[in-house]
PDB file of C-alpha atoms in Angstrom:
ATOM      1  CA  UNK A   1       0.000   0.000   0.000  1.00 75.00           C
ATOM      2  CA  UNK A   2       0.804   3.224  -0.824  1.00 84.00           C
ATOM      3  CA  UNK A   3       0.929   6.671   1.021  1.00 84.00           C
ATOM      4  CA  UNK A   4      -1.329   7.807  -1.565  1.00 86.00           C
ATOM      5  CA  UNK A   5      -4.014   5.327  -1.244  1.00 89.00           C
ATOM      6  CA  UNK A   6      -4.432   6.630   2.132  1.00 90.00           C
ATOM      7  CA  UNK A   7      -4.688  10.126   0.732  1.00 90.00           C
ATOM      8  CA  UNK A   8      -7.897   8.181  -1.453  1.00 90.00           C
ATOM      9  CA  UNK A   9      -9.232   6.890   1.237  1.00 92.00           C
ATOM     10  CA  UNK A  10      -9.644   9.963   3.205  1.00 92.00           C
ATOM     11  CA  UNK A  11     -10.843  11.758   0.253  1.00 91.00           C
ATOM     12  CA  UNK A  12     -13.854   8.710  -0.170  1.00 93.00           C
ATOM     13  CA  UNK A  13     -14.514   8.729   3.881  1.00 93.00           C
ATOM     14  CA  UNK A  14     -14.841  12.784   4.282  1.00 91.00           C
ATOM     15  CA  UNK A  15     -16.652  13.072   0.984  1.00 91.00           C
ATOM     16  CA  UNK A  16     -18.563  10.113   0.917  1.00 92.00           C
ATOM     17  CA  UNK A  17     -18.228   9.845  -2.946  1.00 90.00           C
ATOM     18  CA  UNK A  18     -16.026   7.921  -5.793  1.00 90.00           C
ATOM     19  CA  UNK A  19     -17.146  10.652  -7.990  1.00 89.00           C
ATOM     20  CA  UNK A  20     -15.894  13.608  -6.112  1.00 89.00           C
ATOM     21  CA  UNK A  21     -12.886  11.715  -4.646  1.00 87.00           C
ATOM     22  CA  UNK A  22     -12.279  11.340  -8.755  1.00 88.00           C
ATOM     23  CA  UNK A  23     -12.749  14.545  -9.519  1.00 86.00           C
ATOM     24  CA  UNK A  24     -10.899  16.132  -6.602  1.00 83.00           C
ATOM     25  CA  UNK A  25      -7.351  12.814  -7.236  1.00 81.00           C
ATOM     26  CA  UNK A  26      -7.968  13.660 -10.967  1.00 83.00           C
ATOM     27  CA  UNK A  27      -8.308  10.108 -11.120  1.00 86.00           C
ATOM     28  CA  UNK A  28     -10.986   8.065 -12.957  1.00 90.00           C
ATOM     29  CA  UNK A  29     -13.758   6.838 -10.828  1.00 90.00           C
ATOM     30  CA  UNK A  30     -12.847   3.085 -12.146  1.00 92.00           C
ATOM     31  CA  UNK A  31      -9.140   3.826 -10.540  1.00 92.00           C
ATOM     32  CA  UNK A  32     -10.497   5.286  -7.436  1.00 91.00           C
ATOM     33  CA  UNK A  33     -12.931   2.119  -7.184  1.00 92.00           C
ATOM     34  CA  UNK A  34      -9.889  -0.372  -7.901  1.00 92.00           C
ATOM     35  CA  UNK A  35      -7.594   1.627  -5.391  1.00 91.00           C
ATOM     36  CA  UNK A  36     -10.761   1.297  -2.471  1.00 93.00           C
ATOM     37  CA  UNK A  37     -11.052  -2.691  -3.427  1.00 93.00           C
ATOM     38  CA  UNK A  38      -7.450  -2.960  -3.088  1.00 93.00           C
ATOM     39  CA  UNK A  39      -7.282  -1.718  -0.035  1.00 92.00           C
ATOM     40  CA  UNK A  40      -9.782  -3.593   1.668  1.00 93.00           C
ATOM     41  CA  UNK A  41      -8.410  -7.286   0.067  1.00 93.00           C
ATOM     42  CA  UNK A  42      -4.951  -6.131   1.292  1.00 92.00           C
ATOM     43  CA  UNK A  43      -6.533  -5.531   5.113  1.00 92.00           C
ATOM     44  CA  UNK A  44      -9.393  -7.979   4.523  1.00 95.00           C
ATOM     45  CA  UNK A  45     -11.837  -5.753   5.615  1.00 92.00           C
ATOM     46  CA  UNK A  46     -15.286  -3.725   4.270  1.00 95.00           C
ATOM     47  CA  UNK A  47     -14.479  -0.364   4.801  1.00 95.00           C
ATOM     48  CA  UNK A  48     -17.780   0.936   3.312  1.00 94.00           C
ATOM     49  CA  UNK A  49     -21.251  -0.251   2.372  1.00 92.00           C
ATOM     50  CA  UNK A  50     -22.200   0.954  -1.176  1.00 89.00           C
ATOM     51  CA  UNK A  51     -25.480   2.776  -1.098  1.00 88.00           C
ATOM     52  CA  UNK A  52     -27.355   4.566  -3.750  1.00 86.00           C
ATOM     53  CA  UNK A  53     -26.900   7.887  -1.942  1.00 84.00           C
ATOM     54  CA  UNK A  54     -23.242   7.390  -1.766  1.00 86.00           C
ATOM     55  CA  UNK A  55     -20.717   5.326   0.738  1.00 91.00           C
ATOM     56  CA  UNK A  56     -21.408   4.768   4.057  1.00 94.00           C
ATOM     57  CA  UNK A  57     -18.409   3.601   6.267  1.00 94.00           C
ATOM     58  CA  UNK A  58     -18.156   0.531   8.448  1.00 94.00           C
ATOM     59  CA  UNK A  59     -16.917   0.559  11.860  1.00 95.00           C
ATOM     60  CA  UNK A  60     -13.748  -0.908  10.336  1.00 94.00           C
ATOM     61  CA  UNK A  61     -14.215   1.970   7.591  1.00 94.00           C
ATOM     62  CA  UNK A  62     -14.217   4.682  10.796  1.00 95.00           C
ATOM     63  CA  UNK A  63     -11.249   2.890  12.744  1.00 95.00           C
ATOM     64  CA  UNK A  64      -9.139   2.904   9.352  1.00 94.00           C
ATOM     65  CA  UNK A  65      -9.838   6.875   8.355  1.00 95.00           C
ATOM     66  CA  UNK A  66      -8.021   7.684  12.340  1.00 95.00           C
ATOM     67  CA  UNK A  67      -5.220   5.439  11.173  1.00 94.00           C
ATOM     68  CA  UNK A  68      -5.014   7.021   7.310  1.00 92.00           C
ATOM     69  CA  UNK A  69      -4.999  10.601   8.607  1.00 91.00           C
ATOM     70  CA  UNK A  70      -2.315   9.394  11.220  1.00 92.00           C
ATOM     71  CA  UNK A  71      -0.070   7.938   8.748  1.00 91.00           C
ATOM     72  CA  UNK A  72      -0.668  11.498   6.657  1.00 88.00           C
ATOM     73  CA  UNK A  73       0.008  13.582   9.570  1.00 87.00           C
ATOM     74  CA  UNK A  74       2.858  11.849  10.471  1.00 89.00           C
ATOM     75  CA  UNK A  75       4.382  11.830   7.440  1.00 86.00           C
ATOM     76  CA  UNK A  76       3.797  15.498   6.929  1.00 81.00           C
ATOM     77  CA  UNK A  77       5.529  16.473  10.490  1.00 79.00           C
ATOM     78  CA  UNK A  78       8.550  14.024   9.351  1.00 81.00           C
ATOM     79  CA  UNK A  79       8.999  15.706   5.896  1.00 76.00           C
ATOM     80  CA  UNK A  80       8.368  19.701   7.342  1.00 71.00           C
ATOM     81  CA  UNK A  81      11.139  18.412  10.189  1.00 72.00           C
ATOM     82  CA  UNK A  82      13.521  17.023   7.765  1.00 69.00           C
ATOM     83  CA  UNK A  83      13.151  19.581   5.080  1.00 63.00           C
ATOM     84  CA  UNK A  84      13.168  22.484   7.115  1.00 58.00           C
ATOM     85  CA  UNK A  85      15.737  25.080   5.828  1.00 54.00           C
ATOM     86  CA  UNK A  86      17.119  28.476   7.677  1.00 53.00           C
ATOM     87  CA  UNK A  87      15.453  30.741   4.776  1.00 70.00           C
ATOM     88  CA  UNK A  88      12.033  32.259   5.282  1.00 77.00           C
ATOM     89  CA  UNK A  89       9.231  32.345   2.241  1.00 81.00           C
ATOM     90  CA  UNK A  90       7.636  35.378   1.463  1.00 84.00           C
ATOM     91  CA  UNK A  91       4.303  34.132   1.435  1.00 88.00           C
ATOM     92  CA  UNK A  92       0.424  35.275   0.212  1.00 87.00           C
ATOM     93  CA  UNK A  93      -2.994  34.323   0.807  1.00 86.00           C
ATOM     94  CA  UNK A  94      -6.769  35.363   1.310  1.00 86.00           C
ATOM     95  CA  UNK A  95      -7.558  35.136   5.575  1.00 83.00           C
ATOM     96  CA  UNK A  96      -9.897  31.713   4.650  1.00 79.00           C
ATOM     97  CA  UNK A  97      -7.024  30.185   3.019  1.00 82.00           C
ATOM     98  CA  UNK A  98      -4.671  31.242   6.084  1.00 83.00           C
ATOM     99  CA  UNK A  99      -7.051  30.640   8.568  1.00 81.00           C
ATOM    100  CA  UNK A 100      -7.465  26.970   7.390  1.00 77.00           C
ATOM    101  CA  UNK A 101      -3.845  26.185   6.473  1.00 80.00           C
ATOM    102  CA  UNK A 102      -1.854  28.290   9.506  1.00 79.00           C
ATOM    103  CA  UNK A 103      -4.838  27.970  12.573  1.00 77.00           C
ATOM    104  CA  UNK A 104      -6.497  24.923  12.065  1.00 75.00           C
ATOM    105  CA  UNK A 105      -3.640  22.681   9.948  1.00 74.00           C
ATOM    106  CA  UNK A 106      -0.712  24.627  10.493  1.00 76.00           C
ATOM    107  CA  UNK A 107       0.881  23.896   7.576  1.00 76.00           C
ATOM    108  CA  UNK A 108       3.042  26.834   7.264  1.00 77.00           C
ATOM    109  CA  UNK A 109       5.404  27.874   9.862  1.00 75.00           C
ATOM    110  CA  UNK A 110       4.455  31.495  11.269  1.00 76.00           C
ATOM    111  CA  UNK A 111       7.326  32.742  12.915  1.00 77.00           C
ATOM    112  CA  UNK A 112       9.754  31.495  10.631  1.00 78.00           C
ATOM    113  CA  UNK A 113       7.688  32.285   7.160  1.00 82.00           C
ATOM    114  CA  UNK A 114       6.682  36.349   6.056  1.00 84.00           C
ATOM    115  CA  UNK A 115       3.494  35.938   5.636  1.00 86.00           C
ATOM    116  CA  UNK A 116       0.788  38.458   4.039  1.00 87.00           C
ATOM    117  CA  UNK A 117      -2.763  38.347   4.094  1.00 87.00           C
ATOM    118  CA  UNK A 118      -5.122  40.017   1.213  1.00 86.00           C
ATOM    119  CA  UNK A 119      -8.425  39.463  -0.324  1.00 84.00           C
ATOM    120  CA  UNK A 120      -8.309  37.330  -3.334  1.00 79.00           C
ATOM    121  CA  UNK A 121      -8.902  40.681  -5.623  1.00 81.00           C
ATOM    122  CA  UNK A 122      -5.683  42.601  -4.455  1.00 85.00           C
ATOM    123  CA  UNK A 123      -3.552  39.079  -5.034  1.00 84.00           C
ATOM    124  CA  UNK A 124      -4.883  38.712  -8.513  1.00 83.00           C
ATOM    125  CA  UNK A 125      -3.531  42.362  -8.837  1.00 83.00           C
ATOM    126  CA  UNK A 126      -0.087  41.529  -8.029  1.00 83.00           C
ATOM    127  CA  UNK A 127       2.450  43.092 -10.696  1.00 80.00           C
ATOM    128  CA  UNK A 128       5.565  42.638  -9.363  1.00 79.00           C
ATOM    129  CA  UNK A 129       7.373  39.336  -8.151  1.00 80.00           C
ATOM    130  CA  UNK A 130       7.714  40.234  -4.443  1.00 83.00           C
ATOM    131  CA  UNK A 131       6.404  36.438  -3.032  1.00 86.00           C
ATOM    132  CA  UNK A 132       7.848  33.334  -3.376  1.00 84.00           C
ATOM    133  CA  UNK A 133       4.485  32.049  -2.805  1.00 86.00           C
ATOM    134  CA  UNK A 134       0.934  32.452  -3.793  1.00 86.00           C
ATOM    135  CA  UNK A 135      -1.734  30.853  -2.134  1.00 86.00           C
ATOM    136  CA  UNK A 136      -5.294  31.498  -3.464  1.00 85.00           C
ATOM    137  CA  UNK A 137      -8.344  30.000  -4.289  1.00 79.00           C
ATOM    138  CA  UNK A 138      -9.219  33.200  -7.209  1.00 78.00           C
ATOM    139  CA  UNK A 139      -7.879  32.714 -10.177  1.00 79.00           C
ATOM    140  CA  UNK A 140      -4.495  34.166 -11.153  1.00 79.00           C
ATOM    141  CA  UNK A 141      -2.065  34.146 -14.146  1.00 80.00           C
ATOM    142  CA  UNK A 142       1.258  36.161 -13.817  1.00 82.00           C
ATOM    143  CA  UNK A 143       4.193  35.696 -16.577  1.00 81.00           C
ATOM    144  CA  UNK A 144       6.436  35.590 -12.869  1.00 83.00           C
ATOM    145  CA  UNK A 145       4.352  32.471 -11.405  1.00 83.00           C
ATOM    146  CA  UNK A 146       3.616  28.670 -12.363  1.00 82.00           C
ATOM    147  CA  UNK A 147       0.885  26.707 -10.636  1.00 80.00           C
ATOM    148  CA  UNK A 148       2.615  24.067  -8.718  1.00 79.00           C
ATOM    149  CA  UNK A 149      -0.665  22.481  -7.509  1.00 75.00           C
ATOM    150  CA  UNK A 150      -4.182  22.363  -6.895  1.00 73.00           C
ATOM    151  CA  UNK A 151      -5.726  21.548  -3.613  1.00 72.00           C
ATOM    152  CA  UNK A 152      -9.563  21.415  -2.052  1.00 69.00           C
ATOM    153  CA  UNK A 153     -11.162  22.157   1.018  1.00 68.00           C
ATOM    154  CA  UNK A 154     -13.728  19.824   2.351  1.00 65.00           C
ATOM    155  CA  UNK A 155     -17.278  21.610   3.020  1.00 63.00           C
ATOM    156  CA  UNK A 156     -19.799  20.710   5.022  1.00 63.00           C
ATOM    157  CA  UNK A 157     -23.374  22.131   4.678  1.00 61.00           C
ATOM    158  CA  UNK A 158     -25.596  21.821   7.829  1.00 62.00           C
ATOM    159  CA  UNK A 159     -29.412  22.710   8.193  1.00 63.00           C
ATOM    160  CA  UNK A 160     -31.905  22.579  11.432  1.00 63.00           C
ATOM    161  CA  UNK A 161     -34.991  20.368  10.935  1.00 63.00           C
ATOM    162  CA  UNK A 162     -36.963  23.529   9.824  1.00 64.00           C
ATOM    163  CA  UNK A 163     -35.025  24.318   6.837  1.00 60.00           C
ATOM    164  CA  UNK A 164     -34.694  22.353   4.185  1.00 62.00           C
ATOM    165  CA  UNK A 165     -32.491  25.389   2.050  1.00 61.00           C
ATOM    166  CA  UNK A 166     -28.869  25.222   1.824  1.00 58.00           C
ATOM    167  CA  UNK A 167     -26.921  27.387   3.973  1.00 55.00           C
ATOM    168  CA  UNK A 168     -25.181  30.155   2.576  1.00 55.00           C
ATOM    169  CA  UNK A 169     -21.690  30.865   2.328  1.00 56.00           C
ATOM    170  CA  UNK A 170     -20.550  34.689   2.738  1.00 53.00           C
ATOM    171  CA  UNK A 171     -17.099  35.499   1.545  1.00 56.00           C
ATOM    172  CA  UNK A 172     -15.973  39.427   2.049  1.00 54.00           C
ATOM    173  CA  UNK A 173     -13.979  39.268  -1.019  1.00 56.00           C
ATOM    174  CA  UNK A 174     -15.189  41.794  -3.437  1.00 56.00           C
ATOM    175  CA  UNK A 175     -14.067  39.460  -6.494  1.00 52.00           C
ATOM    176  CA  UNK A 176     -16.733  36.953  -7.020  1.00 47.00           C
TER     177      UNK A 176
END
């Protein structure tokens, strides 16, 4: 088994979907099915039941996501320990984007990393090459820049019994 397969599986247990686990790996669903079969012949174990209105984990399913997002977090601390070098990144992002990656994950290192928060709008308006990173979820071209990646951020939409509308997500950004 692979690192990545766990990356899969946490992708099919927090979205509860081979379709958007496909669409969010870039992988085909028929890959994405293979990978989940794989894993559960290699630990002999039914991680989900397949339902019409998506997957539903097992208890097994449940006691294997903790263990996946271990391994995951793990790993991450081991690489950001070992690859850790004395120079600081300039860094940018909107506040949701830093308030998910530096509060709640902390995948960027505060005190040793310069980092600068602005609405999406005012980074897409960046002229000159001043950051050595760009972080945003708005979309951006610059001659200066490549895209290195593409991530997603899981959503979850909540509603009291007396609603049956979806909630509605406010973003302060001018930019739509």
């Amino acid at each position: 088994m692979q690192l990545h397969d766990f990356e899969t599986f946490i992708y099919l247990y927090e979205t509860r979907s081979i379709n958007l686990t496909a669409k969010i790996t870039g992988y085909a669903q028929s890959n994405i099915t293979a990978r989940l079969k794989k894993i559960e012949e290699e630990y002999r174990l039914l991680l989900f039941q397949r339902t019409y209105q998506g997957l539903v984990p097992t208890e097994a399913g449940t006691e294997f996501y903790k263990y996946a997002k271990k391994v995951i977090d793990l790993t991450d601390d081991f690489l950001k320990t070992v690859t850790k070098t004395s120079k600081s990144q300039n860094i940018v992002m909107p506040k949701l984007l830093f308030d998910w990656l530096i509060v709640e994950h902390n995948d960027y290192d505060i005190v040793k990393d310069n980092i600068t928060v602005l609405t999406s709008s005012q980074i897409t308006e960046i002229e000159k090459p001043k950051y050595d990173t760009i972080i945003t979820y708005a979309s951006f071209s610059h001659e200066d820049y490549h895209q290195v990646g593409v991530g997603y951020l899981i959503a979850d939409f909540y509603t009291n019994s007396l609603s049956k509308d979806i909630p509605i997500i406010v973003n302060s950004d001018q930019r739509p």
